[in-house]
mmCIF file with all atom_site columns, C-alpha atoms in Angstrom:
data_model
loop_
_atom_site.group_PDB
_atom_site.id
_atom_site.type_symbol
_atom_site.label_atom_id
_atom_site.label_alt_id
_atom_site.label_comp_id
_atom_site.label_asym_id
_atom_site.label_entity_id
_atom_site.label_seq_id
_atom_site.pdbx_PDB_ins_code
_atom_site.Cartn_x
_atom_site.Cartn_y
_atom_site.Cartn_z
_atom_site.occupancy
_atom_site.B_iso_or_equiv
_atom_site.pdbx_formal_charge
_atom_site.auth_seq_id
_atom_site.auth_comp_id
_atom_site.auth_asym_id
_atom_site.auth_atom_id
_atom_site.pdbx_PDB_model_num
ATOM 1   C CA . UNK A 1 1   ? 10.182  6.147   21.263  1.00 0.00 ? 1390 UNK A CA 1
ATOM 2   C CA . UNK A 1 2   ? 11.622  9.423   21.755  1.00 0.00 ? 1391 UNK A CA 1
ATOM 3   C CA . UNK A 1 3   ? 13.334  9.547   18.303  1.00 0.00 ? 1392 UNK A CA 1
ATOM 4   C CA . UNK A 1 4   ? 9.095   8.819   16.738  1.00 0.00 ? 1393 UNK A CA 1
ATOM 5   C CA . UNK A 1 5   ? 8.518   11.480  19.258  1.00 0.00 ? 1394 UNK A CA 1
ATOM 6   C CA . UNK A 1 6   ? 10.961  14.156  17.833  1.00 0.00 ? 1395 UNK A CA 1
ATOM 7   C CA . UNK A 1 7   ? 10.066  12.902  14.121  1.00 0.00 ? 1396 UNK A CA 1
ATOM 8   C CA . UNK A 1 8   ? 9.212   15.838  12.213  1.00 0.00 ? 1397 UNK A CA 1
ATOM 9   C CA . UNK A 1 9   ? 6.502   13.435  9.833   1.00 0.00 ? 1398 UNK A CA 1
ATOM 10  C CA . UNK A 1 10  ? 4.790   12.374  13.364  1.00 0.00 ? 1399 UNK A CA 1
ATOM 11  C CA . UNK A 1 11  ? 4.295   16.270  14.103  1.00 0.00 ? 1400 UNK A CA 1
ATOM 12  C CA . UNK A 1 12  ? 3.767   17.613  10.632  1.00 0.00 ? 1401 UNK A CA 1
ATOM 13  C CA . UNK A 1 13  ? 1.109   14.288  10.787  1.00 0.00 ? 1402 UNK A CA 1
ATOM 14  C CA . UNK A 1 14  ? -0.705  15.709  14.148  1.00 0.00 ? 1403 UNK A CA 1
ATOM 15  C CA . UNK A 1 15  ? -0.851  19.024  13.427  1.00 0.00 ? 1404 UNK A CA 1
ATOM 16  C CA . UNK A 1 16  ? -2.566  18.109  9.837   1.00 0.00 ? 1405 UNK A CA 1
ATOM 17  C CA . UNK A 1 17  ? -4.455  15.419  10.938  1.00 0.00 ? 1406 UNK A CA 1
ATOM 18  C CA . UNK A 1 18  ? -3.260  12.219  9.605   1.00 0.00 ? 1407 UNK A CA 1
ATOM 19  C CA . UNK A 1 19  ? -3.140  9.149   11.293  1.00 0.00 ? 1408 UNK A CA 1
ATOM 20  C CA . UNK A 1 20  ? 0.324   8.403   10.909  1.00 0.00 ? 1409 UNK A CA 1
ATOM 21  C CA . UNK A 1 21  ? 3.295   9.917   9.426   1.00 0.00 ? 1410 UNK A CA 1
ATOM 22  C CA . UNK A 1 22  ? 3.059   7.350   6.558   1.00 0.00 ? 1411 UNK A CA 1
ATOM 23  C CA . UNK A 1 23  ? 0.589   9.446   4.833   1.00 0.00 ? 1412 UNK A CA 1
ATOM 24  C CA . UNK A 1 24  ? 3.710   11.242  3.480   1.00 0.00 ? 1413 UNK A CA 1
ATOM 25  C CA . UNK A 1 25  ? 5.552   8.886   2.010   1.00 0.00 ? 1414 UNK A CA 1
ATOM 26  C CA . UNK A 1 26  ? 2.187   7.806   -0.044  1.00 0.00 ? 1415 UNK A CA 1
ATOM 27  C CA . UNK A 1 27  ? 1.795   11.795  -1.019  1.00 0.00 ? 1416 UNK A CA 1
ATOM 28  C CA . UNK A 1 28  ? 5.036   12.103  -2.301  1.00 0.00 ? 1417 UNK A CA 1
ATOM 29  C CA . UNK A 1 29  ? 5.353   9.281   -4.087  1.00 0.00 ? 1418 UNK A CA 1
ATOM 30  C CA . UNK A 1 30  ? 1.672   10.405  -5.634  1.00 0.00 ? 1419 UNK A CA 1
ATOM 31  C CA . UNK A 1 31  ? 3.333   13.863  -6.165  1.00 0.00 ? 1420 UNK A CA 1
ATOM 32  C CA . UNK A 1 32  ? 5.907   12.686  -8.426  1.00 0.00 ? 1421 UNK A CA 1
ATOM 33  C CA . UNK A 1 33  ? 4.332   9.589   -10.009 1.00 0.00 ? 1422 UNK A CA 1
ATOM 34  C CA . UNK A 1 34  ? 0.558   11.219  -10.558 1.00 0.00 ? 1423 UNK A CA 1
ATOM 35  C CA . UNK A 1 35  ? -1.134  7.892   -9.407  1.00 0.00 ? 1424 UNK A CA 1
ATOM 36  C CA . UNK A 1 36  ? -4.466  8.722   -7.975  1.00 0.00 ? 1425 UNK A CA 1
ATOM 37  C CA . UNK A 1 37  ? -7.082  10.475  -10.086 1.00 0.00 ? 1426 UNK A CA 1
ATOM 38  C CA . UNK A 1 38  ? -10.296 11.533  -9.320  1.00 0.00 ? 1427 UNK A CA 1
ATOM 39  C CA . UNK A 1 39  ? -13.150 8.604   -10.487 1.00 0.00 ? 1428 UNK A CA 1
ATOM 40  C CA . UNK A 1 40  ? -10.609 5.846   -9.432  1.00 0.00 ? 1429 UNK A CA 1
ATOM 41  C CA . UNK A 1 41  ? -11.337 2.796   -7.811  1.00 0.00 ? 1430 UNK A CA 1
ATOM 42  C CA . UNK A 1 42  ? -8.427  2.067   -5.145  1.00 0.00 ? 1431 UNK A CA 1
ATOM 43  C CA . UNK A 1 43  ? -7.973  -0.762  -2.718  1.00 0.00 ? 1432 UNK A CA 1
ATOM 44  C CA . UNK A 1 44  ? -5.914  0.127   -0.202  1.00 0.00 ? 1433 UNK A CA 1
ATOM 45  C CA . UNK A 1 45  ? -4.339  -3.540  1.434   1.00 0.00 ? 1434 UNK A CA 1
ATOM 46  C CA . UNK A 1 46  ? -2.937  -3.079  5.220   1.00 0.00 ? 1435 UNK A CA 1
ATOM 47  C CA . UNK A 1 47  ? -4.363  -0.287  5.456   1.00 0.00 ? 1436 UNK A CA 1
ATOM 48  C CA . UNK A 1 48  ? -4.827  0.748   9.056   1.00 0.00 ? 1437 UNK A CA 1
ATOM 49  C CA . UNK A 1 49  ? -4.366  3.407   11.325  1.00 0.00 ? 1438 UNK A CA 1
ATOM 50  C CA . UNK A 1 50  ? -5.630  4.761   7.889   1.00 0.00 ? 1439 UNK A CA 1
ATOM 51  C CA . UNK A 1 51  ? -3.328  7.675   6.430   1.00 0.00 ? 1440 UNK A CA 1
ATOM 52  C CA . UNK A 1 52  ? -2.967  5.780   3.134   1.00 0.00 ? 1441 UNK A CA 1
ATOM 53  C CA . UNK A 1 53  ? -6.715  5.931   2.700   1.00 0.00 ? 1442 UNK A CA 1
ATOM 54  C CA . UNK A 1 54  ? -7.096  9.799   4.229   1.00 0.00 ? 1443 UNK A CA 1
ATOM 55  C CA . UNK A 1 55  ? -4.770  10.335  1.571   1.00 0.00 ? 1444 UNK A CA 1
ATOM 56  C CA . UNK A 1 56  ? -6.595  8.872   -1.175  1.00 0.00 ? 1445 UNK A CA 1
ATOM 57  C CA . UNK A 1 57  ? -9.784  9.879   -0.504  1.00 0.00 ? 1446 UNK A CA 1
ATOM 58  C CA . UNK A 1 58  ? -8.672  14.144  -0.606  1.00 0.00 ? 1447 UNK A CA 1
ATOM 59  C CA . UNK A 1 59  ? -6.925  13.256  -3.995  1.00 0.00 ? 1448 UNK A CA 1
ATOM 60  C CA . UNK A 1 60  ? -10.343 11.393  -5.194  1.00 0.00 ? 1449 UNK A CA 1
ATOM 61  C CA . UNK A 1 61  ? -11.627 14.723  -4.114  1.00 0.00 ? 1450 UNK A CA 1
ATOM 62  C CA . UNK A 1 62  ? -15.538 13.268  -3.902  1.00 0.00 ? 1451 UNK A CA 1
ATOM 63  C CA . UNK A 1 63  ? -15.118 11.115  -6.979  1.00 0.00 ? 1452 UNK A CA 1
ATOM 64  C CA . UNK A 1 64  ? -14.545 7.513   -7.144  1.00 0.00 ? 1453 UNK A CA 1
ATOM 65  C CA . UNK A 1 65  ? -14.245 4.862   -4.352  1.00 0.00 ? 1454 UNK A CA 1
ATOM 66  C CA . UNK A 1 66  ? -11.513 3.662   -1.791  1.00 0.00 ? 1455 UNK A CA 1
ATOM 67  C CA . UNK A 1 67  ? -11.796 0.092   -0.361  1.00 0.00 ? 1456 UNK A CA 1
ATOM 68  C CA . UNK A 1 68  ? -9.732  -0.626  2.797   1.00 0.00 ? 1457 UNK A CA 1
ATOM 69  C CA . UNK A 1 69  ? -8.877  -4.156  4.236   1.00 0.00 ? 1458 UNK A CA 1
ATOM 70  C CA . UNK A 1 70  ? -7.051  -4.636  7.276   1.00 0.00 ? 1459 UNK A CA 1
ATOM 71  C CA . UNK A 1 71  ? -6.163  -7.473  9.965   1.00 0.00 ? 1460 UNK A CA 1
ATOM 72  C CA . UNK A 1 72  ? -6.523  -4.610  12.481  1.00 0.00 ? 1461 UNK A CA 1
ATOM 73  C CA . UNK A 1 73  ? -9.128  -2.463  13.461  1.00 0.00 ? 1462 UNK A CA 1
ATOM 74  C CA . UNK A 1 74  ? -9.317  0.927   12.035  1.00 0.00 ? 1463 UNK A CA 1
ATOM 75  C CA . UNK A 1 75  ? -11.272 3.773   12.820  1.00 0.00 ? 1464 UNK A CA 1
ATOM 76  C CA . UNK A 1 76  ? -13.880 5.189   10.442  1.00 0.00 ? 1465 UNK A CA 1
ATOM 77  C CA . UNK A 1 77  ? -12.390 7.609   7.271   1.00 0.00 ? 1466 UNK A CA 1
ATOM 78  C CA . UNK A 1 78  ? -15.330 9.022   5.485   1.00 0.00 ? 1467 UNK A CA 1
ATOM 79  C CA . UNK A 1 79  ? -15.481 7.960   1.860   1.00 0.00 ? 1468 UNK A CA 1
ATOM 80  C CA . UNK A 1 80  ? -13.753 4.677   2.880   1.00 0.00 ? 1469 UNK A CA 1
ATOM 81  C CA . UNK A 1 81  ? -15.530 0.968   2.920   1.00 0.00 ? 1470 UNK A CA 1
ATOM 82  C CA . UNK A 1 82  ? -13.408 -0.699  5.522   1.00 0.00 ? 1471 UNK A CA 1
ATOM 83  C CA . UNK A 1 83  ? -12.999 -4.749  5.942   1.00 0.00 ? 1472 UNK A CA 1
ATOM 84  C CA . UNK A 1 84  ? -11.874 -6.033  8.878   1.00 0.00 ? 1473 UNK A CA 1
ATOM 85  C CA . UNK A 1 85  ? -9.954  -9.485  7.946   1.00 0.00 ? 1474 UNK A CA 1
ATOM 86  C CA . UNK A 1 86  ? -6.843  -11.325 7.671   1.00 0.00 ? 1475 UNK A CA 1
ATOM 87  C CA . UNK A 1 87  ? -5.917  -10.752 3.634   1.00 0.00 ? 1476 UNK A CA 1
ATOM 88  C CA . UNK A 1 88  ? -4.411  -14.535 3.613   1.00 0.00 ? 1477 UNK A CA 1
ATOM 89  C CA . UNK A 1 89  ? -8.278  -15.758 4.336   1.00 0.00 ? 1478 UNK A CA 1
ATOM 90  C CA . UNK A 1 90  ? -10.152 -16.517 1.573   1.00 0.00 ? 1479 UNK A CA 1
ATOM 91  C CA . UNK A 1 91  ? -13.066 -15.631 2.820   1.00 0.00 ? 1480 UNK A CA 1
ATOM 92  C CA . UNK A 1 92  ? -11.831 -12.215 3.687   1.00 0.00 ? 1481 UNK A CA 1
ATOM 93  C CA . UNK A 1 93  ? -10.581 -11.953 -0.348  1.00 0.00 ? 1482 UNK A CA 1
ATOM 94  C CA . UNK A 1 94  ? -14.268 -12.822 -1.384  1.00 0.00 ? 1483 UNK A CA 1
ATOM 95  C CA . UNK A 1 95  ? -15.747 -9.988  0.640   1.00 0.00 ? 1484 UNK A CA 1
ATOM 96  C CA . UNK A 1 96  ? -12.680 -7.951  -0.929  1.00 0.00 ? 1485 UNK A CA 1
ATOM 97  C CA . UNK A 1 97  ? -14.128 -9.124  -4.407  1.00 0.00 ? 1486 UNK A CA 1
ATOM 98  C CA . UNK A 1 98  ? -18.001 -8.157  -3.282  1.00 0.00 ? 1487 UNK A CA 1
ATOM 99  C CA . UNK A 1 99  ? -16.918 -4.570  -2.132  1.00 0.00 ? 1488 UNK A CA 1
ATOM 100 C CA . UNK A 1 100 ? -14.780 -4.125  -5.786  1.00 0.00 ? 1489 UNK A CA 1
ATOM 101 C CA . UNK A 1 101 ? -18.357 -5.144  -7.404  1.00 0.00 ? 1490 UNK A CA 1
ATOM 102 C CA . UNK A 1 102 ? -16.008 -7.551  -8.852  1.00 0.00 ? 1491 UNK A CA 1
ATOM 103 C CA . UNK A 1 103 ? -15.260 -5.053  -11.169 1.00 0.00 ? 1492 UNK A CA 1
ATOM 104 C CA . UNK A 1 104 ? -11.355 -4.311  -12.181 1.00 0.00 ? 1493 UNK A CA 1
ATOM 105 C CA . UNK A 1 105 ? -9.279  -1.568  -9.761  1.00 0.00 ? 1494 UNK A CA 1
ATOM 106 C CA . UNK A 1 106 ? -7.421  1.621   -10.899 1.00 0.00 ? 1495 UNK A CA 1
ATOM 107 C CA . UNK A 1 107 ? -4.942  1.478   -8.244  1.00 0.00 ? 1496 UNK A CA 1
ATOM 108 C CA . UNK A 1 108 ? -3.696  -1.427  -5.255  1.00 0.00 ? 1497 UNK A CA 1
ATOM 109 C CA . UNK A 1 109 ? -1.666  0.325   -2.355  1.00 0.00 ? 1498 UNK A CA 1
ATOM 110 C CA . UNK A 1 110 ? 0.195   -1.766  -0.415  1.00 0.00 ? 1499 UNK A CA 1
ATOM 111 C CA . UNK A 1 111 ? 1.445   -0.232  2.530   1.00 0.00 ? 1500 UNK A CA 1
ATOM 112 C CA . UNK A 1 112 ? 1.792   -3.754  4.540   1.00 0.00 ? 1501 UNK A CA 1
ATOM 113 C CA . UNK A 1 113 ? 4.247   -5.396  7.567   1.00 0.00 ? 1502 UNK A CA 1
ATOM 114 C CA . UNK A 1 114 ? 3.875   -8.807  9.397   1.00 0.00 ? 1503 UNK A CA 1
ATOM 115 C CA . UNK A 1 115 ? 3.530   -8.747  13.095  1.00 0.00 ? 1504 UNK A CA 1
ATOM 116 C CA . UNK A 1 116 ? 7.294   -8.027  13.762  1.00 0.00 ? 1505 UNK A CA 1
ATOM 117 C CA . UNK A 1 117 ? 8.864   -11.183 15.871  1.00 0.00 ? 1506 UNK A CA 1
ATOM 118 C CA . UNK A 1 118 ? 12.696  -9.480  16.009  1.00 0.00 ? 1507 UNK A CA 1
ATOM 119 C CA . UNK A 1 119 ? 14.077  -12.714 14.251  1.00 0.00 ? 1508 UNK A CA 1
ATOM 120 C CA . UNK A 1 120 ? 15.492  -10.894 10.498  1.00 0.00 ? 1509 UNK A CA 1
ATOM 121 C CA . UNK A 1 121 ? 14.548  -13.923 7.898   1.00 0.00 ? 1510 UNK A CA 1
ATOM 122 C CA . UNK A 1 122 ? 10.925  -15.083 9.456   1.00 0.00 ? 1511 UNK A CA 1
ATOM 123 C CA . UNK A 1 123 ? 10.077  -11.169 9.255   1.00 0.00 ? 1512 UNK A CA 1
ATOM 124 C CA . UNK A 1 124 ? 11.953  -11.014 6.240   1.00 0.00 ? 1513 UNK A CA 1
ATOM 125 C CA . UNK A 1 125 ? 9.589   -13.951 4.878   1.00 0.00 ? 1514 UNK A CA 1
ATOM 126 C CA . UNK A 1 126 ? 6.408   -12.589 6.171   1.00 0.00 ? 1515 UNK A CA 1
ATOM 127 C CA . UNK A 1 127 ? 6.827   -9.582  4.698   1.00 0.00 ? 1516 UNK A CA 1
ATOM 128 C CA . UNK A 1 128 ? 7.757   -11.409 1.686   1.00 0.00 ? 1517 UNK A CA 1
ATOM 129 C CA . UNK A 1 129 ? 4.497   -13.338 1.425   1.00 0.00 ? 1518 UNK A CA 1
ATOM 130 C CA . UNK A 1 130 ? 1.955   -10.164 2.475   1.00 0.00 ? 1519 UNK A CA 1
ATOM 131 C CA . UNK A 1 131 ? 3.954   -8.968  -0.967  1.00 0.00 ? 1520 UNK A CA 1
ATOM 132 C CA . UNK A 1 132 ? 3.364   -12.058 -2.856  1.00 0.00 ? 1521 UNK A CA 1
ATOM 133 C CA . UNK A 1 133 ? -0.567  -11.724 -1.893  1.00 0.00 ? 1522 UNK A CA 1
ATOM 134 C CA . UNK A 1 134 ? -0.859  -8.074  -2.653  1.00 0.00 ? 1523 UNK A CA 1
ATOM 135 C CA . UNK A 1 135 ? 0.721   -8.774  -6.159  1.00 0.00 ? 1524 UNK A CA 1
ATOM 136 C CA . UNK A 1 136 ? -1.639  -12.281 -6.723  1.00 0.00 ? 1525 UNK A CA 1
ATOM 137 C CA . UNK A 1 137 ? -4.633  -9.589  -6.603  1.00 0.00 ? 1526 UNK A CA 1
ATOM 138 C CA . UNK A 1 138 ? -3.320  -7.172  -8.448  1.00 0.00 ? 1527 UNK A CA 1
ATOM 139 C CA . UNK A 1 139 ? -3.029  -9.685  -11.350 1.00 0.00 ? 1528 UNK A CA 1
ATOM 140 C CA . UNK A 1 140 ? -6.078  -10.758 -10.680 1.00 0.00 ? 1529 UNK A CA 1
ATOM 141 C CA . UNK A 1 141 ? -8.358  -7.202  -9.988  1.00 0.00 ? 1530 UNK A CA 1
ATOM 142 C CA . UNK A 1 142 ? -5.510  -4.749  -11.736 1.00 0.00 ? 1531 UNK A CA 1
ATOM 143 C CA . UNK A 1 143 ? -7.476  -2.976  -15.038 1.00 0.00 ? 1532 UNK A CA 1
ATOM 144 C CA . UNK A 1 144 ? -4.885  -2.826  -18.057 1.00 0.00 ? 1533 UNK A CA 1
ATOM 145 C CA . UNK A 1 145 ? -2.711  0.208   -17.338 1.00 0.00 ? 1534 UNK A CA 1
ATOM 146 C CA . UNK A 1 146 ? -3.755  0.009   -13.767 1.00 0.00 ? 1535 UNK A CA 1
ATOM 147 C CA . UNK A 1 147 ? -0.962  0.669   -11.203 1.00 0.00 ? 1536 UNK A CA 1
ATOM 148 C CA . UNK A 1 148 ? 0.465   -1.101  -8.290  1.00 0.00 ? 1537 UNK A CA 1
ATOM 149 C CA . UNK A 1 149 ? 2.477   0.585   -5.343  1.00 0.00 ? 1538 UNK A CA 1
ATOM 150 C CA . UNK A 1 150 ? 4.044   -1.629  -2.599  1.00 0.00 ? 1539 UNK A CA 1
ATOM 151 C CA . UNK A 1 151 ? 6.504   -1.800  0.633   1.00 0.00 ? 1540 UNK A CA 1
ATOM 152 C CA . UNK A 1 152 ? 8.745   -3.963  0.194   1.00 0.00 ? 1541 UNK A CA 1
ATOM 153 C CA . UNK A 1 153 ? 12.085  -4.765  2.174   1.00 0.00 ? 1542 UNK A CA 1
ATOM 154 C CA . UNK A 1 154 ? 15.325  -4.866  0.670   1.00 0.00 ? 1543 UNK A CA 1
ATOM 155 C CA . UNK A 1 155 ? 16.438  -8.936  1.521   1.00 0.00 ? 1544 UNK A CA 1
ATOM 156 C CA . UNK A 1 156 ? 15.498  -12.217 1.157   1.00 0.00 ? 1545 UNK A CA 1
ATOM 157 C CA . UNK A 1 157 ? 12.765  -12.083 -2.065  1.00 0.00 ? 1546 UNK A CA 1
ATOM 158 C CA . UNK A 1 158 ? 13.122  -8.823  -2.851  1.00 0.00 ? 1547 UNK A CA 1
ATOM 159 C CA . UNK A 1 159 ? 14.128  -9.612  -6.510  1.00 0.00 ? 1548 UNK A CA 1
ATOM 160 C CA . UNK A 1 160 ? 11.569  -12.431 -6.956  1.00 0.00 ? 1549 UNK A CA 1
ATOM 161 C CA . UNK A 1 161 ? 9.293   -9.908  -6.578  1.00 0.00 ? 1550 UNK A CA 1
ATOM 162 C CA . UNK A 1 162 ? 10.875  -7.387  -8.480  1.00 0.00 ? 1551 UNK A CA 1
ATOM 163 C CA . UNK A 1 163 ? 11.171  -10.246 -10.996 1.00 0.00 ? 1552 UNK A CA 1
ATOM 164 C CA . UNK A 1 164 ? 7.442   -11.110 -10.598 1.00 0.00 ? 1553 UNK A CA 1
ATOM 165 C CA . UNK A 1 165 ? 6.800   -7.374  -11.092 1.00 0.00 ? 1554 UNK A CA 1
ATOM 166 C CA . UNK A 1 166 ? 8.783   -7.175  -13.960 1.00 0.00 ? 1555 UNK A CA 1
ATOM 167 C CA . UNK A 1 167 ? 6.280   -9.543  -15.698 1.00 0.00 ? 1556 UNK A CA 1
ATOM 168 C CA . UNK A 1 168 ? 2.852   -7.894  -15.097 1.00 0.00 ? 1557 UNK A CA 1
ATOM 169 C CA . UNK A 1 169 ? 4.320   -3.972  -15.316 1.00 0.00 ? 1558 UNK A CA 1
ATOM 170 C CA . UNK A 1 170 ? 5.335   -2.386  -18.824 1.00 0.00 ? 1559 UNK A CA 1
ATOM 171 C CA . UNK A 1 171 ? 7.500   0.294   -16.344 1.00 0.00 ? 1560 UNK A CA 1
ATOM 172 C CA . UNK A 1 172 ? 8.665   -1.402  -12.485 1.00 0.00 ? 1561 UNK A CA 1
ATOM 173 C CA . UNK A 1 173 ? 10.200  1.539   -9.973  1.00 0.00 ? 1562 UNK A CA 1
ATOM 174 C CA . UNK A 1 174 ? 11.778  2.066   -7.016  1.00 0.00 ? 1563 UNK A CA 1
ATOM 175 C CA . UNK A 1 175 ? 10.854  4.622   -4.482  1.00 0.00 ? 1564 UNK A CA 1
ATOM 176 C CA . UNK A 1 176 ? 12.269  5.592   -1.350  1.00 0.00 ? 1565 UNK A CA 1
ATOM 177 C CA . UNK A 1 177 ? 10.590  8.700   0.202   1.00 0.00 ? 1566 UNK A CA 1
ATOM 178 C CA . UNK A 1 178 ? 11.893  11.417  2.668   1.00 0.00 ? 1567 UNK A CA 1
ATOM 179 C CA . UNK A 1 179 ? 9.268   10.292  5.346   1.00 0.00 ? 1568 UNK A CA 1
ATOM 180 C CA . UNK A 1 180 ? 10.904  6.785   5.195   1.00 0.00 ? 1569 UNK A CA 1
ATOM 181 C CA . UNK A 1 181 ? 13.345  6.558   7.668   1.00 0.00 ? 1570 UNK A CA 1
ATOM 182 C CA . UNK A 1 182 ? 17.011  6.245   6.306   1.00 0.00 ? 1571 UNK A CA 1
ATOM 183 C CA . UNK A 1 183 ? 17.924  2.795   9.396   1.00 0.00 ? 1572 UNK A CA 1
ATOM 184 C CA . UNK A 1 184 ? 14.298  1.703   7.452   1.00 0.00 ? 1573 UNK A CA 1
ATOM 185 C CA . UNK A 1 185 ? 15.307  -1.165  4.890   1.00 0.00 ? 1574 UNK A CA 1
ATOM 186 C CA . UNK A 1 186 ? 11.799  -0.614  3.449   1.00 0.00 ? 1575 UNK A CA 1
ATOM 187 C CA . UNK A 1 187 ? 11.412  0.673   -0.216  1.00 0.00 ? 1576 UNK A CA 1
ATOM 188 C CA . UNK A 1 188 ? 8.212   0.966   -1.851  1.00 0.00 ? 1577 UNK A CA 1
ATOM 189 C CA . UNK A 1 189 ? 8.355   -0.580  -5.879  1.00 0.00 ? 1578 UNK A CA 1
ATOM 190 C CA . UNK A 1 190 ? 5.692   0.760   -7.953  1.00 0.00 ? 1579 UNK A CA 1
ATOM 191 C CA . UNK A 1 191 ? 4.607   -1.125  -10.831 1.00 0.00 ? 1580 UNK A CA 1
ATOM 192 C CA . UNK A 1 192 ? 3.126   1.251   -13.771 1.00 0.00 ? 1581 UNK A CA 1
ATOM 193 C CA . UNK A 1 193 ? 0.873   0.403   -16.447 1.00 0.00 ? 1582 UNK A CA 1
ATOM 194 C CA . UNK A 1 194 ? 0.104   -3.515  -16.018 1.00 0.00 ? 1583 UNK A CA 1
ATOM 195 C CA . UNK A 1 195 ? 0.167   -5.667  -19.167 1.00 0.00 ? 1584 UNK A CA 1
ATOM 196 C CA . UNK A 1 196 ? -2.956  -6.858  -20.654 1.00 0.00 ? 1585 UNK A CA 1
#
């Protein structure tokens, strides 16, 4: 607790506003890799407390549309259509669908974790699937060129997915940002410019 207290991204996050100090590592991996644009349509999976979707919505700046889906609840962002749902859930997928106006995305943002149980490979595995999923819509809801930015953790799966990624994306990257702690196994692999 005290070393998320003494974080530098958890005060720099207060004192601007965001929700949580993961709205960093999203703008500097934006910073470098120039993924949002304004007139985009993003869907932002796991998205809550919300600091991926703050995030997206000031580089929109007023144009184009974020969609948010979370197991969680999550407070209001304006310029945000938030679903409240377990992503595994069909159901919760079709009212994904119905918000995208079943119309193709510019962008998926992944920024999603299992309920942590402590024991490595189950996490490991969760995490693993919650990837899986993210990717299955992206293939599905992705436009051509569209991009795809996820967490992933560096273990068990990690290059299935990379693998998987390698398929759909002419360009697959890794990305590690400051705000990520260095203890964090978590990486973020951004897949640019999916295939037709």
């Amino acid at each position: 607790m005290q070393e998320h207290l003494n974080d530098p991204y958890v005060k720099l996050a207060q004192k601007e506003g965001y929700r949580a100090r993961a709205a960093y590592k999203l703008m500097e991996i934006d910073d470098k890799d120039k993924l949002i644009k304004p007139g985009m349509t993003v869907v932002d999976l796991g998205s809550a407390p919300g600091s991926w979707s703050q995030v997206a919505v000031q580089r929109l700046k007023g144009q184009g549309k974020v969609i948010a889906l979370d197991i969680l609840d999550m407070q209001p962002v304006a310029g945000v259509t938030f679903i409240q749902g377990d992503f595994r859930e069909e159901s919760v997928l079709r009212q994904l669908e119905e918000k995208i106006n079943k119309t193709p995305v510019d962008l998926v943002i992944a920024d999603m974790a299992p309920n942590i149980s402590g024991v490595k490979d189950v996490d490991q595995a969760g995490a693993a699937y919650l990837t899986e999923l993210a990717l299955e819509f992206s293939k599905d809801w992705l436009k051509p060129n569209g991009n795809f930015l996820v967490k992933v953790f560096i273990g068990a799966g990690f290059e299935e997915i990379l693998q998987n990624m390698r398929q759909m994306f002419d360009k697959v990257v890794t990305r590690k940002p400051k705000a990520s702690r260095d203890r964090s196994s978590e990486v973020y692999l951004l897949g640019l410019g999916r295939k037709s």
